[in-house]
mmCIF file of C-alpha atoms in Angstrom:
data_model
loop_
_atom_site.group_PDB
_atom_site.id
_atom_site.type_symbol
_atom_site.label_atom_id
_atom_site.label_comp_id
_atom_site.label_asym_id
_atom_site.label_seq_id
_atom_site.Cartn_x
_atom_site.Cartn_y
_atom_site.Cartn_z
ATOM 1 C CA MET V 1 0.388 -0.149 0.132
ATOM 2 C CA LEU V 2 1.186 3.028 -0.496
ATOM 3 C CA ASP V 3 0.915 6.482 2.306
ATOM 4 C CA ALA V 4 1.716 9.854 2.444
ATOM 5 C CA ASP V 5 4.680 9.204 2.936
ATOM 6 C CA PHE V 6 5.038 7.253 -0.969
ATOM 7 C CA PHE V 7 3.220 10.808 -2.817
ATOM 8 C CA ARG V 8 5.650 13.002 -0.626
ATOM 9 C CA ARG V 9 8.599 11.661 -1.774
ATOM 10 C CA TRP V 10 6.753 11.011 -5.108
ATOM 11 C CA MET V 11 6.450 14.633 -5.728
ATOM 12 C CA ALA V 12 9.653 15.792 -3.638
ATOM 13 C CA ALA V 13 11.694 13.197 -7.362
ATOM 14 C CA THR V 14 9.402 14.986 -9.406
ATOM 15 C CA ALA V 15 11.161 18.346 -8.555
ATOM 16 C CA MET V 16 14.432 16.245 -8.196
ATOM 17 C CA SER V 17 14.742 15.224 -11.702
ATOM 18 C CA VAL V 18 12.918 17.953 -13.045
ATOM 19 C CA ASP V 19 15.817 20.788 -11.377
ATOM 20 C CA ARG V 20 18.114 18.533 -12.817
ATOM 21 C CA GLU V 21 16.720 18.206 -16.385
ATOM 22 C CA ALA V 22 14.854 22.219 -16.350
ATOM 23 C CA ASP V 23 18.119 22.944 -19.207
ATOM 24 C CA ARG V 24 17.096 20.031 -20.873
ATOM 25 C CA LEU V 25 12.900 20.535 -20.860
ATOM 26 C CA THR V 26 14.127 24.580 -22.254
ATOM 27 C CA ALA V 27 16.730 23.551 -24.883
ATOM 28 C CA LEU V 28 13.035 21.412 -26.914
ATOM 29 C CA ASP V 29 10.692 23.647 -26.374
ATOM 30 C CA SER V 30 13.523 26.676 -27.493
ATOM 31 C CA PRO V 31 13.297 25.157 -31.805
ATOM 32 C CA ILE V 32 9.387 24.598 -31.422
ATOM 33 C CA GLY V 33 6.990 25.815 -28.174
ATOM 34 C CA ASP V 34 9.024 29.466 -26.703
ATOM 35 C CA ALA V 35 11.765 28.430 -23.987
ATOM 36 C CA ASP V 36 10.072 28.649 -21.307
ATOM 37 C CA HIS V 37 9.598 24.354 -19.834
ATOM 38 C CA GLY V 38 12.447 23.857 -18.444
ATOM 39 C CA ILE V 39 12.167 27.331 -15.931
ATOM 40 C CA ASN V 40 7.839 26.903 -15.803
ATOM 41 C CA MET V 41 8.561 23.667 -14.606
ATOM 42 C CA LYS V 42 11.368 23.958 -12.538
ATOM 43 C CA ARG V 43 9.684 27.134 -10.912
ATOM 44 C CA GLY V 44 6.413 24.324 -10.267
ATOM 45 C CA PHE V 45 7.893 22.045 -8.936
ATOM 46 C CA ALA V 46 9.950 23.685 -6.247
ATOM 47 C CA ALA V 47 6.863 25.323 -5.446
ATOM 48 C CA VAL V 48 5.363 21.649 -4.154
ATOM 49 C CA ARG V 49 8.039 21.419 -2.490
ATOM 50 C CA THR V 50 7.532 23.604 -0.264
ATOM 51 C CA THR V 51 4.564 23.742 0.191
ATOM 52 C CA LEU V 52 4.537 20.613 0.751
ATOM 53 C CA GLU V 53 7.051 20.265 3.482
ATOM 54 C CA LYS V 54 4.869 23.518 4.858
ATOM 55 C CA GLU V 55 1.077 22.212 5.379
ATOM 56 C CA THR V 56 1.957 18.418 5.776
ATOM 57 C CA PRO V 57 -1.998 17.233 3.697
ATOM 58 C CA ASP V 58 -1.983 13.183 5.960
ATOM 59 C CA THR V 59 -3.284 11.521 2.256
ATOM 60 C CA PRO V 60 -1.576 10.503 -0.569
ATOM 61 C CA GLY V 61 -5.427 13.088 -1.834
ATOM 62 C CA GLY V 62 -4.054 15.751 -0.004
ATOM 63 C CA VAL V 63 -0.338 15.417 -0.959
ATOM 64 C CA LEU V 64 -1.809 15.007 -4.611
ATOM 65 C CA THR V 65 -4.770 17.306 -3.965
ATOM 66 C CA LEU V 66 -2.671 20.148 -2.822
ATOM 67 C CA ALA V 67 0.495 19.465 -5.328
ATOM 68 C CA GLY V 68 -2.085 20.172 -8.657
ATOM 69 C CA LYS V 69 -2.940 23.475 -6.485
ATOM 70 C CA GLN V 70 -0.157 24.386 -5.745
ATOM 71 C CA LEU V 71 1.212 23.754 -10.451
ATOM 72 C CA ILE V 72 -1.371 25.833 -11.233
ATOM 73 C CA SER V 73 -0.925 28.740 -8.794
ATOM 74 C CA THR V 74 2.787 29.371 -10.183
ATOM 75 C CA VAL V 75 3.812 26.982 -12.527
ATOM 76 C CA GLY V 76 2.586 30.592 -15.724
ATOM 77 C CA GLY V 77 2.671 28.438 -18.521
ATOM 78 C CA ALA V 78 0.247 25.183 -20.261
ATOM 79 C CA SER V 79 1.688 23.298 -18.652
ATOM 80 C CA GLY V 80 0.477 24.477 -14.964
ATOM 81 C CA PRO V 81 -3.186 23.935 -15.863
ATOM 82 C CA LEU V 82 -2.571 20.582 -17.513
ATOM 83 C CA TYR V 83 -0.534 19.444 -14.885
ATOM 84 C CA GLY V 84 -2.052 20.566 -12.426
ATOM 85 C CA THR V 85 -5.498 18.748 -13.652
ATOM 86 C CA LEU V 86 -4.075 15.319 -13.792
ATOM 87 C CA LEU V 87 -2.189 15.725 -10.192
ATOM 88 C CA ARG V 88 -5.646 17.450 -8.744
ATOM 89 C CA ARG V 89 -8.483 15.478 -10.223
ATOM 90 C CA ALA V 90 -6.757 12.255 -9.825
ATOM 91 C CA GLY V 91 -5.729 13.620 -5.592
ATOM 92 C CA LYS V 92 -9.510 14.053 -5.351
ATOM 93 C CA ALA V 93 -10.614 10.746 -6.745
ATOM 94 C CA LEU V 94 -8.382 9.275 -3.950
ATOM 95 C CA GLY V 95 -10.503 10.792 -1.578
ATOM 96 C CA ASP V 96 -10.186 10.758 2.165
ATOM 97 C CA ALA V 97 -8.190 7.168 2.202
ATOM 98 C CA GLY V 98 -5.279 6.906 4.243
ATOM 99 C CA GLU V 99 -3.427 4.390 2.242
ATOM 100 C CA VAL V 100 -4.453 3.543 -1.630
ATOM 101 C CA SER V 101 -2.969 0.674 -3.217
ATOM 102 C CA GLU V 102 -0.864 1.289 -7.109
ATOM 103 C CA ALA V 103 -4.170 0.145 -8.568
ATOM 104 C CA GLN V 104 -6.852 2.801 -7.157
ATOM 105 C CA LEU V 105 -2.905 4.887 -7.594
ATOM 106 C CA ALA V 106 -3.604 3.134 -11.081
ATOM 107 C CA ASP V 107 -7.048 4.437 -10.918
ATOM 108 C CA ALA V 108 -6.868 8.151 -10.329
ATOM 109 C CA LEU V 109 -4.597 9.152 -12.958
ATOM 110 C CA HIS V 110 -7.014 7.751 -15.237
ATOM 111 C CA ALA V 111 -9.231 10.426 -14.425
ATOM 112 C CA GLY V 112 -6.102 12.850 -13.745
ATOM 113 C CA LEU V 113 -5.277 11.918 -17.940
ATOM 114 C CA ASP V 114 -9.210 12.183 -18.894
ATOM 115 C CA GLY V 115 -9.100 16.303 -17.035
ATOM 116 C CA VAL V 116 -6.451 16.024 -19.133
ATOM 117 C CA MET V 117 -7.284 15.414 -23.089
ATOM 118 C CA THR V 118 -10.986 17.031 -21.445
ATOM 119 C CA LEU V 119 -8.499 20.636 -20.886
ATOM 120 C CA GLY V 120 -6.081 20.469 -23.693
ATOM 121 C CA GLY V 121 -8.286 18.396 -26.421
ATOM 122 C CA ALA V 122 -5.297 16.823 -26.938
ATOM 123 C CA LYS V 123 -5.434 12.928 -28.143
ATOM 124 C CA PRO V 124 -2.388 10.668 -28.555
ATOM 125 C CA GLY V 125 -1.022 11.212 -31.534
ATOM 126 C CA ASP V 126 -0.887 14.674 -31.126
ATOM 127 C CA LYS V 127 2.374 15.224 -30.170
ATOM 128 C CA THR V 128 2.227 16.240 -26.457
ATOM 129 C CA MET V 129 2.446 14.982 -22.586
ATOM 130 C CA VAL V 130 -0.791 12.383 -23.254
ATOM 131 C CA ASP V 131 1.866 10.916 -25.479
ATOM 132 C CA ALA V 132 4.418 9.742 -22.649
ATOM 133 C CA LEU V 133 0.954 9.614 -19.574
ATOM 134 C CA VAL V 134 -1.657 7.592 -21.967
ATOM 135 C CA PRO V 135 1.196 4.272 -22.399
ATOM 136 C CA ALA V 136 2.259 4.889 -18.779
ATOM 137 C CA VAL V 137 -1.375 5.055 -17.368
ATOM 138 C CA GLU V 138 -2.338 1.559 -19.564
ATOM 139 C CA ALA V 139 1.811 0.287 -18.701
ATOM 140 C CA LEU V 140 0.621 0.969 -14.844
ATOM 141 C CA SER V 141 -0.641 -2.168 -13.800
ATOM 142 C CA ALA V 142 2.524 -3.940 -15.024
ATOM 143 C CA GLY V 143 4.680 -1.877 -11.714
ATOM 144 C CA PHE V 144 5.820 1.108 -11.287
ATOM 145 C CA ALA V 145 9.245 0.857 -13.847
ATOM 146 C CA ALA V 146 6.799 -0.705 -16.961
ATOM 147 C CA ALA V 147 5.174 2.631 -16.800
ATOM 148 C CA ARG V 148 8.162 4.649 -16.774
ATOM 149 C CA THR V 149 9.478 2.722 -19.680
ATOM 150 C CA ALA V 150 6.810 3.238 -21.859
ATOM 151 C CA ALA V 151 6.122 7.534 -20.655
ATOM 152 C CA GLU V 152 9.914 7.437 -21.965
ATOM 153 C CA GLU V 153 9.492 5.133 -25.231
ATOM 154 C CA GLY V 154 6.184 7.775 -25.578
ATOM 155 C CA ALA V 155 7.710 10.775 -24.653
ATOM 156 C CA GLU V 156 10.410 10.092 -27.828
ATOM 157 C CA ALA V 157 7.815 8.458 -29.758
ATOM 158 C CA THR V 158 6.416 12.226 -30.816
ATOM 159 C CA THR V 159 10.279 13.083 -32.507
ATOM 160 C CA PRO V 160 8.754 12.206 -35.806
ATOM 161 C CA MET V 161 4.597 12.796 -35.042
ATOM 162 C CA LEU V 162 3.239 16.974 -36.362
ATOM 163 C CA ALA V 163 1.641 18.608 -32.870
ATOM 164 C CA ARG V 164 -1.507 20.413 -33.590
ATOM 165 C CA LYS V 165 -1.564 22.438 -30.636
ATOM 166 C CA GLY V 166 -0.235 24.828 -28.730
ATOM 167 C CA ARG V 167 2.223 27.029 -30.745
ATOM 168 C CA ALA V 168 4.031 24.695 -31.924
ATOM 169 C CA SER V 169 1.246 23.321 -33.807
ATOM 170 C CA TYR V 170 1.633 27.027 -35.418
ATOM 171 C CA LEU V 171 4.374 25.049 -36.887
ATOM 172 C CA GLY V 172 3.214 22.468 -38.575
ATOM 173 C CA GLU V 173 5.501 20.037 -40.678
ATOM 174 C CA ARG V 174 8.577 22.279 -39.436
ATOM 175 C CA SER V 175 7.223 20.647 -36.005
ATOM 176 C CA ILE V 176 8.078 17.245 -36.999
ATOM 177 C CA GLY V 177 12.062 16.072 -35.998
ATOM 178 C CA HIS V 178 11.394 17.146 -31.949
ATOM 179 C CA GLN V 179 10.929 15.559 -28.491
ATOM 180 C CA ASP V 180 7.726 17.036 -27.265
ATOM 181 C CA PRO V 181 8.869 19.107 -24.679
ATOM 182 C CA GLY V 182 5.734 17.995 -22.264
ATOM 183 C CA ALA V 183 5.623 14.489 -23.687
ATOM 184 C CA THR V 184 9.186 14.425 -21.616
ATOM 185 C CA SER V 185 8.764 15.674 -18.935
ATOM 186 C CA SER V 186 5.459 13.398 -18.166
ATOM 187 C CA ALA V 187 8.394 11.164 -18.627
ATOM 188 C CA LEU V 188 10.393 12.551 -15.880
ATOM 189 C CA LEU V 189 6.772 12.482 -13.751
ATOM 190 C CA VAL V 190 5.975 9.101 -14.146
ATOM 191 C CA ALA V 191 9.659 7.440 -13.941
ATOM 192 C CA ALA V 192 9.913 9.500 -10.277
ATOM 193 C CA LEU V 193 7.419 6.683 -9.264
ATOM 194 C CA THR V 194 10.143 4.301 -9.526
ATOM 195 C CA GLU V 195 12.365 6.259 -7.497
ATOM 196 C CA ALA V 196 9.667 7.301 -4.912
ATOM 197 C CA ALA V 197 9.165 3.098 -4.405
ATOM 198 C CA GLU V 198 13.204 2.219 -4.077
ATOM 199 C CA ALA V 199 13.446 5.093 -0.910
ATOM 200 C CA ALA V 200 10.661 2.590 0.424
ATOM 201 C CA ASP V 201 12.536 -0.177 -0.086
ATOM 202 C CA GLU V 202 15.862 1.232 1.584
ATOM 203 C CA MET B 1 -32.329 47.842 -16.615
ATOM 204 C CA SER B 2 -34.412 46.158 -13.704
ATOM 205 C CA ASP B 3 -30.986 44.876 -12.558
ATOM 206 C CA ASP B 4 -28.613 47.988 -10.649
ATOM 207 C CA LYS B 5 -25.807 44.715 -10.573
ATOM 208 C CA LEU B 6 -23.167 45.140 -13.460
ATOM 209 C CA VAL B 7 -21.425 42.435 -15.063
ATOM 210 C CA GLY B 8 -17.282 42.004 -14.636
ATOM 211 C CA ILE B 9 -15.648 41.461 -16.929
ATOM 212 C CA VAL B 10 -11.450 40.264 -16.920
ATOM 213 C CA LEU B 11 -9.705 40.574 -18.985
ATOM 214 C CA VAL B 12 -6.773 37.405 -19.547
ATOM 215 C CA SER B 13 -3.113 37.643 -21.672
ATOM 216 C CA HIS B 14 -0.073 37.251 -21.930
ATOM 217 C CA SER B 15 1.231 39.710 -21.584
ATOM 218 C CA ALA B 16 0.584 42.914 -18.937
ATOM 219 C CA GLU B 17 0.664 45.412 -21.512
ATOM 220 C CA VAL B 18 -2.160 44.364 -23.080
ATOM 221 C CA ALA B 19 -4.768 43.221 -21.093
ATOM 222 C CA GLU B 20 -3.884 46.999 -19.325
ATOM 223 C CA SER B 21 -3.976 48.545 -22.732
ATOM 224 C CA VAL B 22 -7.184 46.362 -23.694
ATOM 225 C CA ALA B 23 -9.447 47.087 -21.050
ATOM 226 C CA ARG B 24 -8.590 51.282 -21.789
ATOM 227 C CA LEU B 25 -9.713 50.615 -25.067
ATOM 228 C CA ALA B 26 -13.079 49.110 -24.035
ATOM 229 C CA GLN B 27 -13.379 51.196 -21.667
ATOM 230 C CA GLY B 28 -13.262 54.288 -23.656
ATOM 231 C CA LEU B 29 -15.255 53.025 -25.752
ATOM 232 C CA SER B 30 -17.577 52.495 -24.121
ATOM 233 C CA GLY B 31 -18.956 55.882 -23.938
ATOM 234 C CA SER B 32 -19.441 57.923 -20.470
ATOM 235 C CA GLY B 33 -21.915 56.661 -17.671
ATOM 236 C CA THR B 34 -21.612 53.895 -16.520
ATOM 237 C CA THR B 35 -18.255 52.606 -15.869
ATOM 238 C CA VAL B 36 -18.278 48.640 -16.008
ATOM 239 C CA PRO B 37 -16.179 47.059 -13.378
ATOM 240 C CA VAL B 38 -12.644 45.873 -16.174
ATOM 241 C CA ALA B 39 -9.924 44.621 -14.203
ATOM 242 C CA PRO B 40 -6.405 43.269 -17.096
ATOM 243 C CA ALA B 41 -4.736 40.114 -15.796
ATOM 244 C CA GLY B 42 -1.591 39.729 -17.534
ATOM 245 C CA GLY B 43 2.108 38.335 -17.251
ATOM 246 C CA ARG B 44 3.197 36.129 -14.394
ATOM 247 C CA THR B 45 2.812 37.598 -11.415
ATOM 248 C CA GLY B 46 6.703 38.542 -11.536
ATOM 249 C CA GLY B 47 7.084 39.860 -14.489
ATOM 250 C CA GLY B 48 6.929 38.553 -17.704
ATOM 251 C CA LEU B 49 4.600 36.615 -20.298
ATOM 252 C CA GLY B 50 2.656 33.746 -19.348
ATOM 253 C CA THR B 51 -0.170 33.883 -17.230
ATOM 254 C CA SER B 52 -0.957 34.100 -13.178
ATOM 255 C CA ALA B 53 -3.639 32.115 -11.385
ATOM 256 C CA GLU B 54 -3.238 34.167 -9.056
ATOM 257 C CA LEU B 55 -3.728 37.703 -10.742
ATOM 258 C CA VAL B 56 -6.627 36.155 -12.557
ATOM 259 C CA VAL B 57 -8.422 35.319 -9.237
ATOM 260 C CA ALA B 58 -7.821 38.694 -7.960
ATOM 261 C CA ALA B 59 -9.085 40.718 -11.031
ATOM 262 C CA ALA B 60 -12.860 37.620 -10.953
ATOM 263 C CA ALA B 61 -12.091 39.124 -6.990
ATOM 264 C CA SER B 62 -12.209 42.231 -7.720
ATOM 265 C CA VAL B 63 -15.123 43.188 -10.162
ATOM 266 C CA ASP B 64 -17.647 40.437 -9.588
ATOM 267 C CA ARG B 65 -20.942 42.758 -7.884
ATOM 268 C CA GLY B 66 -22.437 39.546 -7.434
ATOM 269 C CA ALA B 67 -24.043 39.708 -11.568
ATOM 270 C CA GLY B 68 -22.098 37.233 -12.579
ATOM 271 C CA VAL B 69 -17.890 37.751 -13.824
ATOM 272 C CA ALA B 70 -17.418 37.036 -17.840
ATOM 273 C CA VAL B 71 -13.830 36.160 -18.243
ATOM 274 C CA LEU B 72 -12.065 36.825 -21.939
ATOM 275 C CA THR B 73 -8.425 35.415 -22.564
ATOM 276 C CA ASP B 74 -6.081 35.319 -25.527
ATOM 277 C CA LEU B 75 -4.789 32.314 -25.681
ATOM 278 C CA GLY B 76 -3.044 29.030 -24.827
ATOM 279 C CA SER B 77 -1.476 29.958 -21.203
ATOM 280 C CA ALA B 78 -4.304 31.935 -20.609
ATOM 281 C CA VAL B 79 -7.103 29.680 -21.904
ATOM 282 C CA LEU B 80 -6.148 26.707 -19.829
ATOM 283 C CA THR B 81 -5.770 27.775 -16.641
ATOM 284 C CA VAL B 82 -8.643 29.841 -16.670
ATOM 285 C CA LYS B 83 -10.440 27.209 -17.773
ATOM 286 C CA ALA B 84 -8.846 25.019 -14.585
ATOM 287 C CA LEU B 85 -9.890 26.890 -11.942
ATOM 288 C CA LEU B 86 -13.753 27.224 -13.158
ATOM 289 C CA THR B 87 -13.583 22.793 -13.184
ATOM 290 C CA GLU B 88 -11.227 22.039 -9.836
ATOM 291 C CA GLY B 89 -11.110 25.020 -8.343
ATOM 292 C CA ASP B 90 -13.549 27.325 -5.768
ATOM 293 C CA GLU B 91 -11.067 30.523 -6.441
ATOM 294 C CA LEU B 92 -13.153 32.211 -8.483
ATOM 295 C CA PRO B 93 -16.567 33.997 -7.678
ATOM 296 C CA ASP B 94 -20.141 32.595 -7.910
ATOM 297 C CA GLY B 95 -20.454 32.891 -11.768
ATOM 298 C CA THR B 96 -18.127 33.404 -12.794
ATOM 299 C CA ARG B 97 -17.243 32.430 -17.037
ATOM 300 C CA LEU B 98 -14.683 31.887 -20.134
ATOM 301 C CA VAL B 99 -16.504 33.512 -22.632
ATOM 302 C CA ASP B 100 -15.491 31.683 -26.411
ATOM 303 C CA ALA B 101 -14.329 35.679 -27.442
ATOM 304 C CA PRO B 102 -12.388 37.449 -29.386
ATOM 305 C CA PHE B 103 -9.740 38.696 -27.192
ATOM 306 C CA VAL B 104 -9.904 42.917 -28.465
ATOM 307 C CA GLU B 105 -13.618 42.963 -30.048
ATOM 308 C CA GLY B 106 -14.712 40.626 -28.137
ATOM 309 C CA ALA B 107 -13.435 42.940 -25.104
ATOM 310 C CA VAL B 108 -15.011 46.092 -26.434
ATOM 311 C CA ALA B 109 -18.329 43.748 -26.964
ATOM 312 C CA ALA B 110 -18.757 43.000 -23.528
ATOM 313 C CA VAL B 111 -17.939 45.833 -22.048
ATOM 314 C CA VAL B 112 -19.643 47.824 -23.903
ATOM 315 C CA THR B 113 -23.525 44.822 -22.890
ATOM 316 C CA ALA B 114 -22.556 45.176 -19.911
ATOM 317 C CA ALA B 115 -22.504 49.145 -19.296
ATOM 318 C CA THR B 116 -25.902 49.124 -20.537
ATOM 319 C CA GLY B 117 -26.499 46.350 -17.420
ATOM 320 C CA ALA B 118 -27.406 43.805 -18.833
ATOM 321 C CA GLY B 119 -27.071 40.204 -17.531
ATOM 322 C CA LEU B 120 -24.361 36.941 -17.534
ATOM 323 C CA ASP B 121 -26.080 35.711 -20.876
ATOM 324 C CA ALA B 122 -26.168 38.534 -23.031
ATOM 325 C CA VAL B 123 -23.088 40.280 -22.620
ATOM 326 C CA GLU B 124 -21.346 37.119 -23.235
ATOM 327 C CA ALA B 125 -23.159 37.269 -26.177
ATOM 328 C CA ALA B 126 -22.511 40.688 -27.743
ATOM 329 C CA ALA B 127 -18.817 39.331 -26.949
ATOM 330 C CA VAL B 128 -19.082 35.762 -29.850
ATOM 331 C CA GLU B 129 -21.019 37.419 -32.049
ATOM 332 C CA ALA B 130 -17.831 39.440 -31.713
ATOM 333 C CA TYR B 131 -16.427 36.194 -34.069
ATOM 334 C CA GLY B 132 -18.654 37.198 -37.290
ATOM 335 C CA TYR B 133 -17.414 41.074 -38.143
ATOM 336 C CA ARG B 134 -16.093 40.510 -40.652
ATOM 337 C CA LYS B 135 -13.387 43.003 -41.986
ATOM 338 C CA SER B 136 -13.296 42.219 -45.665
#
């Protein structure tokens, strides 16, 4: 079972990897976006980490809801409301339970992903974060490591795609050949699940 | 109009200057008389291009007179931030609505209509109708 501490470690691990990879995310966002994805995500998850240290919610749902709210407030780009909706919707789906199973987490992330797709209107194949998250959520039933691999492969698979959402979509065919920054940061979020789980085993 | 409460208008842009200028433009074109509560919410909190949920929430609170708030946005994160606040949160006043309209023309139409004392439905309809105004 996964408790609130697991979810705090998940958010902290995401904050660390986003911080580490911020330059890469911004570099990916330069040719097809507005070159702010790394700095935006870094600012957002740093705020998430600070808030979680200060407010210490004691349920998994509470951690994700607070994290999502913080992302909507602080990121400043489209990834704020999108990641915020993902986590906040997932947090609401987990309710007040003190511990949740991996299957419940998978269901909650599914609900969060539905929220993201409704909000942004993106479908698989549009070259967005959805392309990493859909295969990751599907693979979650096989464990965190499988989800991580699926998310990373999903992010890499965005390279030949034509962008159909966001600023990159204005570029048309020129968006082809670049890996999507949002799918890349989504893979970091999913990868952090394995780090949160490994930390529990130590 | 029987109801003296005015609909509030919030203008959300990636740029603080754009939001402020469009607010002034719309106020200026709405003529003398009733002053509609209009608030810009442009750029990020600490400056720079982007969208600040905090500025949007503060702007909506500042123009809420109890008759509803019409929010107009430019694009991308401005649209998504307002939608996320409407669907996920409770920070916006009751009767806040994202209006699907062209930013400049819609803002002028919304403010002019709100100045007549019209309700939120009529303000929204006027702003949406601005899409139909052809220029050539």
